[in-house]
Amino acid sequence: MRLKKMITVLSPSFALTSIVALSPAIASISQAFPQTSISAVQSLTTLPSLVAIAIILLSGRLSSVVTKKRIVAFSIGLMILGGLMPLVLHQHFWQLVAAAVIFGLGYGGISPLTTALIHEHYSAQEQPTMLGFQSAVIGMGGVLFSYIGGRLASLCWWYAYGAFVLFIPILFLVLMLPKGELSPPVKGSGLGELLNPSLLFYVGQSIVFAIFFYILQTNLALLVAERGLGGSELSGKILSCQSAVGIISGVLGGRVLGRLREFSLPVILACTGIAQLIVYFSGSAAPLFFAAGLIGFFFSIRMPAGYLKATASVTPAAATLAISVYCSSSQVGQFLSPPAVNSLSELLSLTLEQKFLLGGCCLLGAAMISAAWELRCRGRKAAETPRG
């Protein structure tokens, strides 16, 4: 029974990185719709994040009226509809956009509640271990979705959407969840607590991280094709490597965060920036696999590290709302990634591969700012601690 409960509670997390199934197909989709800008094509992997933002905030409050199980089950149903629709309707680009919107509605419903399900069904002592397992499950999902998406896209670009058939068994597992309880209603708007400088800093940091992190997902297929290294299948394997390494860091997440302590986020930002620079300087496929693995290792522990910082910035009563806001910030950054990076690249006259140079430098700069912030917070705590 304990294993069954663990599988059902963690099953929705398997779908959190499912959109990577389309990343290997970006170049092929661009060729299929030559009249459509590359930014518009890239937005197919980021538009769901924009749509999800309002739903993420709504789902946190809706859980006080409807059980989390019902919200997650309905959301997975929307993801099935939006994910599989292009297998039939793919003649016009707007059909893909419509599917992405439906997908995003479902994605917004499950994003914050995957963590909330762990809080609902496990004690405070069990939650850190379960959050580590959650990161591993997210990594497993990324491996499978990116690999299957890459293999299918190598046959025909719209076959990549076939990877989303994996949502069907996830839905069955969600329906096996215990009924659960309603969340306690949030008093007032909760905005007062959410507008404190500490939380706003971590939210802004999350947006910046996502903007430059997703350079890899939205540009890898184009880079591989431009360098003549391979096609959609190779891109899918590289992204699978990222997710596979993320499984390891997910299992070890608690120990890693325990060692890094308050400097977890600065280290994550710095190492992700170094990985982007490796992509820029690489001339073959092997360094791309290494860089993807490095990114995957630190990406898997980034959200748990961010959640800990976000919840520590507010009172326990506002913790769930803080998680929703922090989760939304990642979606904002993911959506802004293609237009922001492409606009900066045009402004600075950067080539495709130089986008990774831009991302690496910006993430290293963000890491230094983050480290300075954490040192400042440490100094404040030391000053406020009464001396014996």
C-alpha positions as a printed NumPy array, in Angstrom:
array([[  0.   ,   0.   ,   0.   ],
       [  2.82 ,   2.396,   0.802],
       [  4.388,   1.863,  -2.639],
       [  1.008,   2.24 ,  -4.352],
       [  0.417,   5.523,  -2.545],
       [  3.863,   6.813,  -3.507],
       [  3.344,   5.938,  -7.183],
       [ -0.067,   7.587,  -7.386],
       [  1.019,  10.752,  -5.533],
       [  4.123,  11.176,  -7.719],
       [  2.478,  10.212, -11.043],
       [  1.378,  13.774, -12.036],
       [  5.002,  14.956, -11.63 ],
       [  5.93 ,  12.67 , -14.544],
       [  4.097,  15.113, -16.853],
       [  5.757,  18.335, -15.649],
       [  8.521,  18.336, -18.294],
       [  6.456,  16.635, -21.01 ],
       [  6.602,  19.662, -23.331],
       [ 10.255,  18.749, -24.108],
       [  8.795,  16.135, -26.455],
       [  8.373,  18.959, -28.992],
       [ 11.836,  20.515, -28.593],
       [ 13.588,  18.07 , -30.977],
       [ 10.942,  18.857, -33.621],
       [ 11.408,  22.652, -33.628],
       [ 13.61 ,  22.699, -36.731],
       [ 11.269,  20.327, -38.606],
       [  8.172,  22.349, -37.659],
       [  9.921,  25.508, -38.859],
       [ 10.549,  23.85 , -42.218],
       [  6.92 ,  22.723, -42.432],
       [  5.718,  26.315, -41.898],
       [  8.364,  28.473, -43.643],
       [  6.086,  31.54 , -43.55 ],
       [  6.053,  31.428, -39.739],
       [  8.824,  33.124, -37.757],
       [ 11.185,  30.962, -35.75 ],
       [ 10.113,  32.769, -32.552],
       [  6.504,  31.745, -33.198],
       [  7.534,  28.131, -33.76 ],
       [  9.641,  28.142, -30.579],
       [  6.644,  29.503, -28.659],
       [  4.893,  26.146, -29.117],
       [  7.08 ,  24.88 , -26.256],
       [  6.667,  28.038, -24.148],
       [  3.093,  29.226, -24.825],
       [  1.669,  26.602, -22.42 ],
       [  3.698,  28.266, -19.669],
       [  2.087,  31.664, -20.347],
       [ -1.408,  30.186, -20.344],
       [ -0.557,  28.265, -17.169],
       [  0.282,  31.36 , -15.105],
       [ -3.29 ,  32.446, -14.305],
       [ -4.398,  28.829, -13.822],
       [ -1.538,  28.165, -11.383],
       [ -2.657,  31.025,  -9.146],
       [ -6.309,  30.006,  -9.507],
       [ -5.693,  26.332,  -8.725],
       [ -4.147,  27.247,  -5.373],
       [ -7.389,  28.944,  -4.32 ],
       [ -9.656,  26.452,  -6.097],
       [ -8.215,  23.658,  -3.95 ],
       [-10.172,  25.068,  -1.011],
       [-13.405,  24.309,  -2.92 ],
       [-12.485,  21.227,  -4.993],
       [-10.124,  18.435,  -3.956],
       [ -6.649,  18.417,  -5.454],
       [ -7.326,  14.975,  -6.925],
       [-10.221,  16.276,  -9.029],
       [ -8.293,  19.343, -10.186],
       [ -5.284,  17.251, -11.241],
       [ -7.451,  14.634, -13.008],
       [ -9.32 ,  17.307, -14.99 ],
       [ -6.039,  19.048, -15.816],
       [ -4.454,  15.841, -17.128],
       [ -7.548,  15.392, -19.293],
       [ -6.961,  18.825, -20.849],
       [ -3.299,  17.946, -21.474],
       [ -4.381,  14.76 , -23.245],
       [ -6.739,  16.772, -25.465],
       [ -4.202,  19.522, -26.234],
       [ -1.309,  17.096, -26.63 ],
       [ -2.957,  14.624, -29.009],
       [ -5.083,  17.073, -31.022],
       [ -2.255,  17.904, -33.51 ],
       [ -2.084,  14.24 , -34.53 ],
       [ -5.314,  14.996, -36.4  ],
       [ -5.246,  18.779, -36.826],
       [ -1.819,  19.906, -38.049],
       [ -2.502,  21.412, -41.467],
       [ -2.366,  25.021, -40.216],
       [ -0.042,  26.606, -37.66 ],
       [ -2.939,  28.146, -35.724],
       [ -4.14 ,  24.615, -34.943],
       [ -0.853,  23.932, -33.166],
       [ -1.215,  27.196, -31.249],
       [ -4.765,  26.273, -30.181],
       [ -3.512,  22.883, -28.992],
       [ -0.731,  24.592, -27.012],
       [ -3.298,  26.819, -25.275],
       [ -5.431,  23.821, -24.229],
       [ -2.275,  22.025, -23.104],
       [ -1.304,  25.075, -21.029],
       [ -4.693,  25.168, -19.278],
       [ -4.084,  21.629, -18.074],
       [ -0.432,  22.253, -17.25 ],
       [ -1.366,  25.195, -15.054],
       [ -3.704,  22.966, -13.085],
       [ -1.103,  20.35 , -12.164],
       [  2.052,  22.483, -11.752],
       [  1.61 ,  23.736,  -8.169],
       [ -0.516,  20.81 ,  -7.019],
       [  2.132,  18.144,  -7.639],
       [  4.042,  19.548,  -4.67 ],
       [  0.811,  20.222,  -2.763],
       [ -0.149,  16.534,  -3.078],
       [  3.069,  15.585,  -1.294],
       [  2.319,  18.055,   1.494],
       [ -1.211,  16.653,   1.775],
       [ -0.361,  12.947,   1.944],
       [  3.003,  12.937,   3.764],
       [  4.24 ,  14.207,   7.112],
       [  6.771,  16.997,   7.533],
       [  9.475,  14.409,   8.224],
       [  8.684,  12.463,   5.028],
       [  8.317,  15.457,   2.712],
       [ 12.035,  16.164,   2.014],
       [ 12.549,  12.566,   0.864],
       [  9.41 ,  12.689,  -1.263],
       [ 10.475,  15.995,  -2.852],
       [ 13.73 ,  14.303,  -3.825],
       [ 11.786,  11.409,  -5.354],
       [  9.595,  13.948,  -7.133],
       [ 12.648,  15.504,  -8.812],
       [ 13.726,  12.037,  -9.922],
       [ 10.272,  11.315, -11.384],
       [ 10.323,  14.668, -13.202],
       [ 13.705,  13.683, -14.653],
       [ 12.386,  10.284, -15.738],
       [  9.497,  11.989, -17.5  ],
       [ 11.882,  14.34 , -19.263],
       [ 14.017,  11.414, -20.458],
       [ 11.087,   9.482, -21.851],
       [  9.231,  12.408, -23.424],
       [ 12.319,  13.935, -25.093],
       [ 13.554,  10.552, -26.351],
       [ 10.197,   9.456, -27.74 ],
       [  9.543,  12.934, -29.163],
       [ 12.919,  12.924, -30.915],
       [ 12.435,   9.444, -32.369],
       [  8.935,  10.226, -33.616],
       [  9.93 ,  13.644, -35.004],
       [ 12.696,  11.985, -37.056],
       [  9.921,  10.131, -38.914],
       [  7.533,  13.077, -39.31 ],
       [  7.401,  16.337, -37.376],
       [  3.817,  15.994, -36.15 ],
       [  4.422,  12.442, -34.931],
       [  6.238,  14.071, -31.982],
       [  2.822,  14.834, -30.471],
       [  2.295,  11.087, -30.188],
       [  4.553,  11.118, -27.11 ],
       [  1.685,  12.675, -25.155],
       [ -0.217,   9.385, -25.237],
       [  1.758,   8.691, -22.033],
       [ -0.682,  11.014, -20.248],
       [ -3.384,   8.338, -20.434],
       [ -1.807,   5.938, -17.895],
       [ -0.937,   8.959, -15.724],
       [ -4.64 ,   9.861, -15.642],
       [ -5.548,   6.351, -14.493],
       [ -2.977,   6.557, -11.689],
       [ -4.322,   9.948, -10.577],
       [ -7.835,   8.492, -10.384],
       [ -6.453,   5.924,  -7.925],
       [ -5.308,   8.649,  -5.505],
       [ -6.971,   8.869,  -2.086],
       [ -9.78 ,  11.437,  -2.148],
       [ -7.834,  13.926,  -0.049],
       [ -9.113,  16.974,   1.794],
       [ -9.937,  20.541,   0.848],
       [ -7.26 ,  23.127,   1.537],
       [ -8.063,  25.7  ,   4.236],
       [ -9.337,  28.937,   2.675],
       [ -6.837,  31.789,   2.378],
       [ -7.811,  34.828,   4.433],
       [ -7.951,  38.027,   2.42 ],
       [ -6.019,  38.431,  -0.817],
       [ -2.662,  37.41 ,   0.663],
       [ -0.966,  40.13 ,  -1.38 ],
       [  0.544,  41.824,   1.639],
       [  2.75 ,  38.855,   2.449],
       [  3.654,  38.241,  -1.189],
       [  5.021,  41.747,  -1.697],
       [  7.939,  41.462,   0.709],
       [ 11.385,  42.167,  -0.817],
       [ 12.783,  38.698,  -0.144],
       [ 10.078,  36.819,  -2.052],
       [ 10.122,  39.369,  -4.873],
       [ 13.886,  38.884,  -5.239],
       [ 13.54 ,  35.107,  -5.587],
       [ 10.636,  35.5  ,  -8.009],
       [ 12.695,  37.871, -10.176],
       [ 15.671,  35.542,  -9.981],
       [ 13.458,  32.652, -11.109],
       [ 12.281,  34.609, -14.154],
       [ 15.856,  35.46 , -15.169],
       [ 16.974,  31.856, -14.703],
       [ 14.133,  30.507, -16.854],
       [ 14.731,  33.022, -19.661],
       [ 18.317,  31.901, -20.171],
       [ 17.902,  28.256, -19.123],
       [ 15.408,  27.595, -21.922],
       [ 17.879,  28.711, -24.574],
       [ 18.918,  25.058, -24.717],
       [ 15.394,  23.661, -25.164],
       [ 14.334,  26.164, -27.842],
       [ 17.589,  26.378, -29.812],
       [ 19.278,  22.98 , -29.493],
       [ 17.595,  21.4  , -32.544],
       [ 18.492,  24.46 , -34.636],
       [ 22.108,  24.429, -33.396],
       [ 22.556,  20.712, -34.077],
       [ 21.205,  21.177, -37.615],
       [ 23.311,  24.294, -38.271],
       [ 26.517,  22.568, -37.175],
       [ 25.677,  19.504, -39.253],
       [ 25.856,  17.19 , -36.244],
       [ 22.55 ,  15.413, -36.821],
       [ 18.797,  15.864, -36.749],
       [ 15.802,  15.551, -34.435],
       [ 16.876,  12.171, -33.079],
       [ 20.244,  13.489, -31.828],
       [ 18.554,  16.53 , -30.272],
       [ 16.151,  14.212, -28.474],
       [ 19.015,  12.092, -27.126],
       [ 20.857,  15.167, -25.818],
       [ 17.734,  16.405, -24.027],
       [ 17.194,  12.878, -22.687],
       [ 20.696,  13.019, -21.226],
       [ 19.761,  16.241, -19.44 ],
       [ 16.722,  14.597, -17.884],
       [ 18.544,  11.339, -17.087],
       [ 21.205,  13.117, -15.048],
       [ 18.391,  15.06 , -13.39 ],
       [ 17.096,  11.761, -11.985],
       [ 20.369,  11.283, -10.113],
       [ 20.341,  14.778,  -8.66 ],
       [ 16.687,  14.32 ,  -7.731],
       [ 17.528,  11.29 ,  -5.599],
       [ 20.5  ,  13.114,  -4.079],
       [ 18.685,  16.466,  -3.942],
       [ 18.318,  16.633,  -0.163],
       [ 22.002,  15.94 ,   0.428],
       [ 23.148,  18.391,  -2.254],
       [ 20.966,  21.21 ,  -0.948],
       [ 22.094,  20.394,   2.596],
       [ 25.734,  20.844,   1.581],
       [ 25.16 ,  24.044,  -0.422],
       [ 22.761,  25.502,   2.173],
       [ 21.89 ,  29.168,   1.507],
       [ 24.207,  29.278,  -1.514],
       [ 22.232,  26.621,  -3.423],
       [ 20.706,  29.059,  -5.897],
       [ 23.945,  30.974,  -6.649],
       [ 25.737,  27.671,  -7.377],
       [ 22.854,  26.451,  -9.555],
       [ 22.899,  29.69 , -11.562],
       [ 26.685,  29.604, -11.984],
       [ 26.889,  25.969, -13.086],
       [ 24.032,  26.411, -15.546],
       [ 25.862,  29.415, -16.992],
       [ 29.082,  27.393, -17.338],
       [ 27.121,  24.679, -19.174],
       [ 25.772,  27.271, -21.645],
       [ 29.347,  28.387, -22.336],
       [ 30.381,  24.76 , -22.958],
       [ 27.656,  24.542, -25.607],
       [ 28.985,  27.699, -27.253],
       [ 32.601,  26.513, -27.375],
       [ 31.815,  22.907, -28.332],
       [ 32.519,  21.659, -31.833],
       [ 31.105,  18.138, -31.616],
       [ 28.209,  16.239, -30.055],
       [ 30.098,  14.923, -26.987],
       [ 30.431,  18.313, -25.213],
       [ 26.736,  18.933, -25.863],
       [ 25.876,  15.756, -23.955],
       [ 28.16 ,  16.833, -21.087],
       [ 26.655,  20.337, -20.97 ],
       [ 23.121,  18.939, -21.051],
       [ 23.994,  16.587, -18.193],
       [ 25.411,  19.455, -16.134],
       [ 22.307,  21.546, -16.762],
       [ 20.06 ,  18.609, -15.904],
       [ 21.828,  17.939, -12.606],
       [ 21.303,  21.454, -11.279],
       [ 17.908,  22.04 , -12.9  ],
       [ 16.372,  19.175, -10.918],
       [ 17.302,  20.754,  -7.585],
       [ 16.534,  24.327,  -8.65 ],
       [ 12.787,  24.176,  -7.971],
       [ 13.106,  22.522,  -4.514],
       [ 15.767,  25.1  ,  -3.609],
       [ 13.525,  27.904,  -4.836],
       [ 10.463,  26.565,  -3.02 ],
       [ 12.416,  26.472,   0.241],
       [ 13.49 ,  30.091,  -0.213],
       [  9.998,  31.209,  -1.241],
       [  8.228,  29.572,   1.699],
       [ 10.865,  30.836,   4.135],
       [ 10.091,  34.379,   2.947],
       [  6.469,  34.297,   4.146],
       [  4.448,  33.023,   7.101],
       [  3.312,  29.368,   7.082],
       [ -0.272,  30.442,   6.275],
       [  0.873,  31.981,   2.969],
       [  3.294,  29.168,   2.044],
       [  1.014,  27.508,  -0.55 ],
       [  0.329,  30.832,  -2.23 ],
       [  4.074,  31.597,  -2.254],
       [  4.741,  28.252,  -3.982],
       [  2.122,  29.105,  -6.616],
       [  3.67 ,  32.527,  -7.242],
       [  7.182,  31.073,  -7.465],
       [  5.949,  28.36 ,  -9.83 ],
       [  4.263,  31.044, -11.968],
       [  7.509,  33.003, -12.196],
       [  9.186,  30.038, -13.882],
       [  6.373,  29.901, -16.422],
       [  6.743,  33.634, -17.104],
       [ 10.471,  33.218, -17.75 ],
       [  9.911,  30.165, -19.937],
       [  7.415,  32.043, -22.115],
       [  9.596,  35.149, -22.326],
       [ 12.696,  33.142, -23.255],
       [ 12.358,  33.025, -27.091],
       [ 11.252,  36.649, -27.641],
       [ 13.64 ,  38.069, -25.035],
       [ 16.684,  36.099, -26.218],
       [ 15.883,  36.621, -29.897],
       [ 15.39 ,  40.376, -29.37 ],
       [ 18.678,  40.672, -27.483],
       [ 20.395,  38.644, -30.205],
       [ 19.077,  40.954, -32.939],
       [ 20.042,  44.018, -30.93 ],
       [ 23.591,  42.714, -30.382],
       [ 23.833,  41.071, -33.844],
       [ 24.471,  37.638, -32.33 ],
       [ 24.523,  34.382, -34.273],
       [ 22.57 ,  31.308, -33.202],
       [ 25.488,  29.807, -31.278],
       [ 26.291,  33.151, -29.659],
       [ 22.907,  32.998, -27.922],
       [ 24.493,  30.393, -25.647],
       [ 27.385,  32.796, -24.955],
       [ 24.82 ,  35.431, -24.004],
       [ 22.985,  32.991, -21.742],
       [ 26.163,  31.826, -20.035],
       [ 27.375,  35.348, -19.271],
       [ 23.971,  36.511, -17.989],
       [ 23.56 ,  33.486, -15.724],
       [ 27.049,  33.962, -14.274],
       [ 26.197,  37.596, -13.605],
       [ 22.937,  36.55 , -11.925],
       [ 24.893,  34.057,  -9.805],
       [ 27.146,  36.821,  -8.463],
       [ 24.149,  39.012,  -7.627],
       [ 22.463,  36.051,  -5.92 ],
       [ 25.582,  35.279,  -3.873],
       [ 25.786,  38.925,  -2.77 ],
       [ 22.116,  38.785,  -1.699],
       [ 22.647,  35.623,   0.352],
       [ 25.701,  37.14 ,   2.057],
       [ 23.613,  40.206,   2.888],
       [ 20.838,  38.013,   4.338],
       [ 23.384,  36.074,   6.396],
       [ 24.777,  39.323,   7.777],
       [ 21.308,  40.521,   8.745],
       [ 20.513,  37.267,  10.542],
       [ 23.788,  37.453,  12.436],
       [ 23.052,  41.034,  13.477],
       [ 19.523,  40.121,  14.647],
       [ 20.683,  37.088,  16.645],
       [ 20.942,  38.048,  20.331],
       [ 24.378,  37.538,  21.8  ],
       [ 24.708,  35.561,  25.005]])
